[in-house]
Coordinates of C-alpha atoms and ligand atoms in Angstrom, one line a residue:
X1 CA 131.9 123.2 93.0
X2 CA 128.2 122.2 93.4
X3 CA 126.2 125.5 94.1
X4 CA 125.5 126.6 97.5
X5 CA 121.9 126.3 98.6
X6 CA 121.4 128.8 101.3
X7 CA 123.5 131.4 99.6
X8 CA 122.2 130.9 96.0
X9 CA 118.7 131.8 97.7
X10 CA 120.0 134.8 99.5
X11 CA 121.4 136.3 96.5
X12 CA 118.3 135.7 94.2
X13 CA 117.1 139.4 94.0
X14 CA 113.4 139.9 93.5
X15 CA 112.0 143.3 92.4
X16 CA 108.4 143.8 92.9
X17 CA 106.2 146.2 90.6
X18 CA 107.3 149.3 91.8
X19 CA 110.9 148.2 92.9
X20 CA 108.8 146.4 95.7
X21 CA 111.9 144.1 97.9
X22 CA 109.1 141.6 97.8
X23 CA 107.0 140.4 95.0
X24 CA 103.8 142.3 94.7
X25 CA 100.9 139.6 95.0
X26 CA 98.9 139.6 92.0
X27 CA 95.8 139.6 92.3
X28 CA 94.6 138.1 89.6
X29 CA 92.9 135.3 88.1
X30 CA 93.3 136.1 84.1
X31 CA 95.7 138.7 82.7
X32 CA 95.1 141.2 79.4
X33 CA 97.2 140.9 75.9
X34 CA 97.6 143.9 74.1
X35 CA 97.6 141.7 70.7
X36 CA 95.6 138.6 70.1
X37 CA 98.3 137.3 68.2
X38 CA 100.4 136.9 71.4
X39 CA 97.9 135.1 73.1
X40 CA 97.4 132.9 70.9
X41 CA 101.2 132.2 70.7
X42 CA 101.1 131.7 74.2
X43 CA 98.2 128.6 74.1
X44 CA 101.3 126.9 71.5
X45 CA 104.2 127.3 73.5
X46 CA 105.8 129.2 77.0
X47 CA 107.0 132.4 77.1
X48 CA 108.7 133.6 79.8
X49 CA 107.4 136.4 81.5
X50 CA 104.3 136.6 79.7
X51 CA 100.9 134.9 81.9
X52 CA 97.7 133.7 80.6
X53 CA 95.7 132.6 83.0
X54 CA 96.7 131.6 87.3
X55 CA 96.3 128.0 87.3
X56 CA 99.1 128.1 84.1
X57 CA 101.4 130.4 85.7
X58 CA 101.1 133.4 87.9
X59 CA 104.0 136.3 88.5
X60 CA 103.8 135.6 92.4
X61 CA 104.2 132.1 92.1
X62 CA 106.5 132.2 90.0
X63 CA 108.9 134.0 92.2
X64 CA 108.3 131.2 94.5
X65 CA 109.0 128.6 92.1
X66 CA 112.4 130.6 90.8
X67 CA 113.0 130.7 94.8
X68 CA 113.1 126.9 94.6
X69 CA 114.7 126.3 91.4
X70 CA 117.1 128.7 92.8
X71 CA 117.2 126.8 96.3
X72 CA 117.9 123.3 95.0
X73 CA 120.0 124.2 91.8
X74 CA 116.9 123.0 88.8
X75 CA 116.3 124.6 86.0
X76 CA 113.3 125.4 86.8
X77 CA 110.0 125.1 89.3
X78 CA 106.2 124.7 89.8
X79 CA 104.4 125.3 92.9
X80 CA 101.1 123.6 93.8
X81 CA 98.3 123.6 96.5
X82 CA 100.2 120.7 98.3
X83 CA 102.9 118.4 98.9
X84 CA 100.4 115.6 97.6
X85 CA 99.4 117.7 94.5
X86 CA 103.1 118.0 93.4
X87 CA 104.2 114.8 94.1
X88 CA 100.7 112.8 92.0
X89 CA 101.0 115.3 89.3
X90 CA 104.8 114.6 88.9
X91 CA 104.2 111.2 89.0
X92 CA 101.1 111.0 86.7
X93 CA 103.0 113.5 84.5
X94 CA 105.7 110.8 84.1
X95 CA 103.7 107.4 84.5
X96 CA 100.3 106.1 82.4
X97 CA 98.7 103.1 82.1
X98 CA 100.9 99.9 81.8
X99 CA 103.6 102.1 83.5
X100 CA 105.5 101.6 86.5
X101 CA 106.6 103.2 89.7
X102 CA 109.6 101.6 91.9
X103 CA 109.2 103.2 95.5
X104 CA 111.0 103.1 99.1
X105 CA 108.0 101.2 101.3
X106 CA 109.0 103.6 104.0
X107 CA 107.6 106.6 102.7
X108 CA 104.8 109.1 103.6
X109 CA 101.4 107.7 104.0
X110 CA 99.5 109.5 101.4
X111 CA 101.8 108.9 99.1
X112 CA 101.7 104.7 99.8
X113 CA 98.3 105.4 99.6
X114 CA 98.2 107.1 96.2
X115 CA 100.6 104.8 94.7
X116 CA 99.4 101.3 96.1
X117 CA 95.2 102.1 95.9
X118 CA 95.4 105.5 93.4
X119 CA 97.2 105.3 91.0
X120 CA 96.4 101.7 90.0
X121 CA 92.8 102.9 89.0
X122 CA 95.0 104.6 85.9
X123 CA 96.9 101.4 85.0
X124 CA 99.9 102.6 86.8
X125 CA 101.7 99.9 89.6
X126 CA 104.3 100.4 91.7
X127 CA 106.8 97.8 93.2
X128 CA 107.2 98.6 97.1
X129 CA 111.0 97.7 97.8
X130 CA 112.9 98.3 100.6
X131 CA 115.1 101.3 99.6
X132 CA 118.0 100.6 101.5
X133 CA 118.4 97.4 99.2
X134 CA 119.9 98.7 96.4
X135 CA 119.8 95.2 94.6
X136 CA 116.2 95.1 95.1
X137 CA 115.8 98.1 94.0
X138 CA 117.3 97.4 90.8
X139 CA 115.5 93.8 90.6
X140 CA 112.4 95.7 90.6
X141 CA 113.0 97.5 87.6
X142 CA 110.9 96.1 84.7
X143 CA 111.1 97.4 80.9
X144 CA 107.6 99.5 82.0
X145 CA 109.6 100.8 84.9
X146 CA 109.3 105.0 84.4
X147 CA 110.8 106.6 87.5
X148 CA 112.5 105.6 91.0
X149 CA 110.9 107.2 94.2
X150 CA 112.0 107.7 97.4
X151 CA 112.4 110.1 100.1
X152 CA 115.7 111.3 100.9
X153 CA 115.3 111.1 104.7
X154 CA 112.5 108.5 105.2
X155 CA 109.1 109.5 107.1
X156 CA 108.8 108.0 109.8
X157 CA 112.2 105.9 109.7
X158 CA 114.7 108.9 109.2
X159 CA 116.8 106.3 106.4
X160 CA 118.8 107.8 104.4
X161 CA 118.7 107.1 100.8
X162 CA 121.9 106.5 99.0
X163 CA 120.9 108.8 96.5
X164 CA 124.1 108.8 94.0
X165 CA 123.8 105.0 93.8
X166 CA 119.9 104.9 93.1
X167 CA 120.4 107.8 90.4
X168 CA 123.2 105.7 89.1
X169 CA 120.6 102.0 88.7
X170 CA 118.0 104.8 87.5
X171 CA 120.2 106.4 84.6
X172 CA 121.7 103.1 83.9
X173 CA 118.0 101.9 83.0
X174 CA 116.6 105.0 81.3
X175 CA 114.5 105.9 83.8
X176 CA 114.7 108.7 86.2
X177 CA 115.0 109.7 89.8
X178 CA 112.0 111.2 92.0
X179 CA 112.8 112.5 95.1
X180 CA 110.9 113.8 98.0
X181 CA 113.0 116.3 100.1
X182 CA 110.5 117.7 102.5
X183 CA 112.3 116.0 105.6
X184 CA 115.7 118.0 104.5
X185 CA 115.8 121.0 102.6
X186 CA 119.0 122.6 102.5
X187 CA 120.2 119.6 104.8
X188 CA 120.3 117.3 100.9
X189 CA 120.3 118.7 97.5
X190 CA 118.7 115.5 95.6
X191 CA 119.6 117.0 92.2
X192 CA 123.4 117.4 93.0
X193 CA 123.5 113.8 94.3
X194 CA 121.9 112.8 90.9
X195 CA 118.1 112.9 91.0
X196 CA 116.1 114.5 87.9
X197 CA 113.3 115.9 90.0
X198 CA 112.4 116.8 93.7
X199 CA 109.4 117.4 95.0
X200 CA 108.2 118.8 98.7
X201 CA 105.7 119.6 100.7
X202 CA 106.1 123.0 101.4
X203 CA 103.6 122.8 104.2
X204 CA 106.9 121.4 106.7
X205 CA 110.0 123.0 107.0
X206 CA 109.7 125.2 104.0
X207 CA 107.0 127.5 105.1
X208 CA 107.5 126.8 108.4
X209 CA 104.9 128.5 110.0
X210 CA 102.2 125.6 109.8
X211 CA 99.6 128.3 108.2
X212 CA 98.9 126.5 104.8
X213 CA 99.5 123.2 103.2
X214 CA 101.7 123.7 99.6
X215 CA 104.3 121.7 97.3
X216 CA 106.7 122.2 94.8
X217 CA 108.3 120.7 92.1
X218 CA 111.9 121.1 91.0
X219 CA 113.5 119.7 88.0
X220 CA 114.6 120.3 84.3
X221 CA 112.8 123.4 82.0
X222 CA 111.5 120.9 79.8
X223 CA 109.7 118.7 82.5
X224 CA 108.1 121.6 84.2
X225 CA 106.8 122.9 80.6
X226 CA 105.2 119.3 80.4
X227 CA 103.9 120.4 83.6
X228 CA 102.0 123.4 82.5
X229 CA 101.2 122.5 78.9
X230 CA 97.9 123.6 78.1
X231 CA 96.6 120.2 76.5
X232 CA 99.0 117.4 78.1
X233 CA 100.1 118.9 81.2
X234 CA 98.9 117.2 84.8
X235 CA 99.6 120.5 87.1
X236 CA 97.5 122.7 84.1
X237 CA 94.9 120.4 83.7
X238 CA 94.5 118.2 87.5
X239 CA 94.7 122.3 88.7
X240 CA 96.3 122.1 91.8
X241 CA 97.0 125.7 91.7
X242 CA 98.6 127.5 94.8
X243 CA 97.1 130.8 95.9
X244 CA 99.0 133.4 95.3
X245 CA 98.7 135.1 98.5
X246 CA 99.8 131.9 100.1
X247 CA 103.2 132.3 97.5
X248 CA 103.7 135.9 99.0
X249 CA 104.0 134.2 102.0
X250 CA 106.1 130.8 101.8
X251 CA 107.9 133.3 99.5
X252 CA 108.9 135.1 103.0
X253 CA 109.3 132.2 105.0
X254 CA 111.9 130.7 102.6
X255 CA 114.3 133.2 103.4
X256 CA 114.8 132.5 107.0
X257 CA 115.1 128.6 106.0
X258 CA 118.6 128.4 106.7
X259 CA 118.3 129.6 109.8
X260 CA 115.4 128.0 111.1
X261 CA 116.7 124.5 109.7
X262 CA 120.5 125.1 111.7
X263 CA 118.5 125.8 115.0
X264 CA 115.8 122.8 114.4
X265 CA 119.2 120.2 113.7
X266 CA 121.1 122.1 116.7
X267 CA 118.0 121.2 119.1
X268 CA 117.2 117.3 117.6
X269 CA 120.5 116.4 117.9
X270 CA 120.9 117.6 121.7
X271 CA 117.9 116.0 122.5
X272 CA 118.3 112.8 120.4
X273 CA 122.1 112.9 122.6
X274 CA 120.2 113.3 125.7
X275 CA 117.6 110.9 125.2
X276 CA 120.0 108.3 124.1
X277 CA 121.9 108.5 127.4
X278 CA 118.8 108.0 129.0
X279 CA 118.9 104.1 127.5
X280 CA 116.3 105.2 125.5
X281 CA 116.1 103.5 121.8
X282 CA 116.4 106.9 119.7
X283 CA 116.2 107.0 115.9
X284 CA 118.5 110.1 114.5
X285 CA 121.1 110.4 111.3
X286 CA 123.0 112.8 113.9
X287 CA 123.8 110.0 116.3
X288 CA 126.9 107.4 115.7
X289 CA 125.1 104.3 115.9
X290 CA 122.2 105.5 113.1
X291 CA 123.0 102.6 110.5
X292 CA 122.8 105.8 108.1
X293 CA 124.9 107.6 109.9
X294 CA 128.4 107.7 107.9
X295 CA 126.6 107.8 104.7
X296 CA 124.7 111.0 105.4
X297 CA 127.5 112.6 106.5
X298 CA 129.2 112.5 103.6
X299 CA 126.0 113.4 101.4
X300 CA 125.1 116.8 102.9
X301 CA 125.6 119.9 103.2
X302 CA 126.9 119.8 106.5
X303 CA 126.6 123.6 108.2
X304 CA 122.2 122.8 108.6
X305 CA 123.0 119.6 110.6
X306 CA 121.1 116.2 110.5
X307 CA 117.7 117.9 110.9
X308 CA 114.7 118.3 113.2
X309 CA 113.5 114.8 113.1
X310 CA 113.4 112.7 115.8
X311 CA 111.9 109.0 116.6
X312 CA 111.6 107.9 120.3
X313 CA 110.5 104.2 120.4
X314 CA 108.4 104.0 123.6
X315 CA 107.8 100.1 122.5
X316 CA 104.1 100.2 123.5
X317 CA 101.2 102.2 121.9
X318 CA 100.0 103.4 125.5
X319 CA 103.4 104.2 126.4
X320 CA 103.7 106.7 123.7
X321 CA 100.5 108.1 124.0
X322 CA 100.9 108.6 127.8
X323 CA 103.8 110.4 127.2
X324 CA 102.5 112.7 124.4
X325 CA 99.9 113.7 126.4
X326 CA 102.5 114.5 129.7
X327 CA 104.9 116.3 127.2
X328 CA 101.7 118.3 125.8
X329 CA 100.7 119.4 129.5
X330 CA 104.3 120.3 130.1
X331 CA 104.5 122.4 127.0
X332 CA 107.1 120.4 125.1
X333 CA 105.0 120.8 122.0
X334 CA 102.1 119.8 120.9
X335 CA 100.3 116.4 119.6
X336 CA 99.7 117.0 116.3
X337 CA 100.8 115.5 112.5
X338 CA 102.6 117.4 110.7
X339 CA 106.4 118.8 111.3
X340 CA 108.5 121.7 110.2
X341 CA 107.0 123.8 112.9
X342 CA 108.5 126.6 115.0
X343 CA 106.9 124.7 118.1
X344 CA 108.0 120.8 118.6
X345 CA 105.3 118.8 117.2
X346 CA 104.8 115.0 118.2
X347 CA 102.6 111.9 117.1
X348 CA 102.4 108.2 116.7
X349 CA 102.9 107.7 113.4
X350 CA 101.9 104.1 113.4
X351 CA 98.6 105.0 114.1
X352 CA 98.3 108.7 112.6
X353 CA 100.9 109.8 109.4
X354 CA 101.6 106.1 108.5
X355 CA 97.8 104.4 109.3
X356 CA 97.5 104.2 105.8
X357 CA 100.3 101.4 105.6
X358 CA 98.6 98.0 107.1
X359 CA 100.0 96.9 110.1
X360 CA 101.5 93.7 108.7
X361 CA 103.4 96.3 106.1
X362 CA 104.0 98.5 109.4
X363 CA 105.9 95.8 110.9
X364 CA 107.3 94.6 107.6
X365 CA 108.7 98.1 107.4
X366 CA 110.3 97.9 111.1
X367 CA 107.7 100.4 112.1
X368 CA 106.9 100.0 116.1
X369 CA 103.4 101.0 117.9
X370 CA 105.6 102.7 120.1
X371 CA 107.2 105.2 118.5
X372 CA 107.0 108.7 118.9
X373 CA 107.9 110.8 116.0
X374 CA 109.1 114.4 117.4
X375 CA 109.6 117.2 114.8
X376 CA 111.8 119.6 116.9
X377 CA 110.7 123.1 117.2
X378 CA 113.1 126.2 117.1
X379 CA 113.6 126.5 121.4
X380 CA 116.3 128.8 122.0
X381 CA 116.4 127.1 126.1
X382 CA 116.4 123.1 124.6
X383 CA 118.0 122.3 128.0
X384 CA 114.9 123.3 129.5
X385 CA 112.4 121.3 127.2
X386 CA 114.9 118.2 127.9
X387 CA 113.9 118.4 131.4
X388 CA 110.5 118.6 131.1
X389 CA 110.8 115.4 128.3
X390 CA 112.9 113.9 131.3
X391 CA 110.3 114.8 134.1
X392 CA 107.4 113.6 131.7
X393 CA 109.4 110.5 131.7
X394 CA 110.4 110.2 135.3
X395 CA 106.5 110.6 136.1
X396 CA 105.6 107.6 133.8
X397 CA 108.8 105.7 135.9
X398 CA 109.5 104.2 132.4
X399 CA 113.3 105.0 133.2
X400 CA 113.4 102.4 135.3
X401 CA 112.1 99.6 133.3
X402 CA 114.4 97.3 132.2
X403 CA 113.1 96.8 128.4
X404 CA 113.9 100.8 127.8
X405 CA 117.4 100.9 129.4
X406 CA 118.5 98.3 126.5
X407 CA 121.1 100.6 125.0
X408 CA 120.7 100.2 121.3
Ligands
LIG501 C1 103.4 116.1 104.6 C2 104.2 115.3 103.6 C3 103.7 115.1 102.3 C4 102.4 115.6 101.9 O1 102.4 117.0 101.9 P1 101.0 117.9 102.0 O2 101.5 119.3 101.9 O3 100.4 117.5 103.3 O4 100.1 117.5 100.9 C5 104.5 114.4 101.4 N1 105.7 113.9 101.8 C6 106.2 114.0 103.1 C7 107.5 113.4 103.4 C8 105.5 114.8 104.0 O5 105.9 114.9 105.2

């Protein structure tokens, strides 16, 4: 049996200094040794337990990171000042010059960014490909090929990645599987389904509580050592260190994850079922006629639901923006980037999260200027908030255009 996420992380038992329930924060930028000796064995290889200096390890983030490792069944964890920290020192970690990166095109704009403009400026290339495609995928591979990466849930698409037959092409190469997660934790455990390393931004769902940006990454002892090595490793030496009062408290958050995420997939899919009737064109893995559908359904773990992301295509820019703003003014949620929240959060991504991908590549991609990308919050009345969504749209008389009632 693969290991049960929710539960794993309700049974991992942290004692705190003084038999604390939570971690105490430390405090602390550099830590004493009683005997240089040690210290000097420490600079040559880890030792568990035993810290140096904060931006190698530190005890509270460390609990985090065991938190994670615990969470998504890896050996081990590292934590890091964001999602974008973990997932360029991951990659950099793995990839060098005359390497190369084979990556979904429907992925989050930072990291299109950082792998079409960035990372180039290091002698590392990446071949966009449409995940989806596992033939391309595997076409794209190239002897200097290092690592897959994709998102397991696609930003702002919501594809799902067929993530035991891209492990599969990546193993049968040599190469490994990078997989960001942030759209789905609990919802997809990557490393069950064959990926060697996942990385998040724990900023979203994770944390929850849109107080801090953070990452993490999860994967094998042996890669996260690489990690932290004192003279080769890209987290120890790029020093994306996360705070460790920040740890404390994405430490705290974590454990309400599993229920946060079944209320956030409980509220998405009502009003991605709601919307739909409407005539609406509605992307969401929870509804039948997703062209993911099927196949996420038999890749998760089903009790936390398809997730709190939701895509309405408005078709027009000026459509979606007139009804962000209406759905602002009628306290739907607010217009802001970023998801994961306990309030619904909404945006175009074509022209905020993804306005790093040209618009050629935008349409290339399937990406419309009218979308509306809705990260559900955690309403207990969602009935409610789908009338005011339905008044919003009522007001704009969009339901009775023609274009919109095109059932998809
Ligand atoms: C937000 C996000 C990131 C970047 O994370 P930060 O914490 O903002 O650095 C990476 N991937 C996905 C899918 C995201 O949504």
């Amino acid at each position: 049996m693969t290991h049960n996420p929710a539960q794993d992380l309700q049974d991992y038992l942290i004692f705190g200094e003084y038999g604390g329930v939570n971690p105490s924060v430390t405090d602390s930028a550099t830590f004493t040794f009683l005997d240089p000796a040690t210290m000097a064995e420490l600079f040559e290889h880890e030792m568990e337990g035993c810290f140096l200096y904060s931006r190698h390890w530190n005890p509270t983030n460390k609990a985090l990171a065991d938190g994670l490792a615990v969470m998504e069944g890896s050996e081990a964890a590292q934590v890091t000042a964001s999602g974008m920290a973990a997932i360029s020192a991951a990659v950099m970690q793995l990839a060098g010059q005359g390497d190369e990166v084979v990556s979904g095109r429907t992925i989050y704009g930072g990291t299109y960014a950082l792998f079409k403009h960035f990372l180039p400026r290091f002698g590392v290339q990446t071949n966009f490909v449409d995940i989806q495609d596992v033939t391309a995928v595997e076409a794209a591979i190239t002897p200097n090929t290092k690592l897959i990466y994709c998102e397991s849930i696609s930003n702002p698409l919501l594809q799902v990645a067929d993530l035991p037959a891209l492990s599969e092409i990546a193993h049968r190469h040599g190469i490994l599987l990078v997989v960001d997660n942030t759209f789905s934790p609990l919802i997809i455990s990557p490393l069950d389904l064959g990926a060697d390393i996942v990385v998040y931004s724990l900023t979203k769902f994770i944390n929850g509580t849109n107080d801090t940006v953070a990452g993490a990454i999860c994967g094998s002892k042996e890669f996260i050592n690489q990690l932290v090595n004192v003279t080769s490793g890209a987290t120890m030496l790029l020093g994306p260190v996360l705070d460790s009062f920040r740890a404390a408290s994405i430490l705290r958050n974590m454990h309400s994850l599993h229920i946060r995420m079944k209320q956030h997939s409980r509220n998405a899919q009502y009003l991605a079922e709601r919307l739909q009737t409407l005539g609406l064109t509605v992307h969401y893995p929870g509804l039948l006629n997703h062209p993911q559908h099927d196949h996420m359904t038999r890749l998760m773990n089903e009790e936390f639901g398809y997730g709190g992301m939701l895509v309405l295509d408005m078709k027009e820019l000026a459509l979606a923006n007139e009804l962000m703003m209406r759905m602002q003014e009628a306290k739907v949620g607010y217009l802001a980037v970023s998801l994961g929240f306990y309030k619904t959060l909404f945006s175009a991504p074509g022209s905020s999260t993804s306005s790093e991908i040209p618009e050629e590549e935008q349409a290339r991609m399937g990406l419309s200027p009218g979308m509306v990308r809705m990260s559900v919050g955690l309403d207990d009345d969602i009935e409610r908030t789908y009338q005011r969504i339905k008044r919003c749209l009522d007001e704009m008389g969009v339901l009775e255009t023609e274009e919109l009632r095109i059932v998809n």
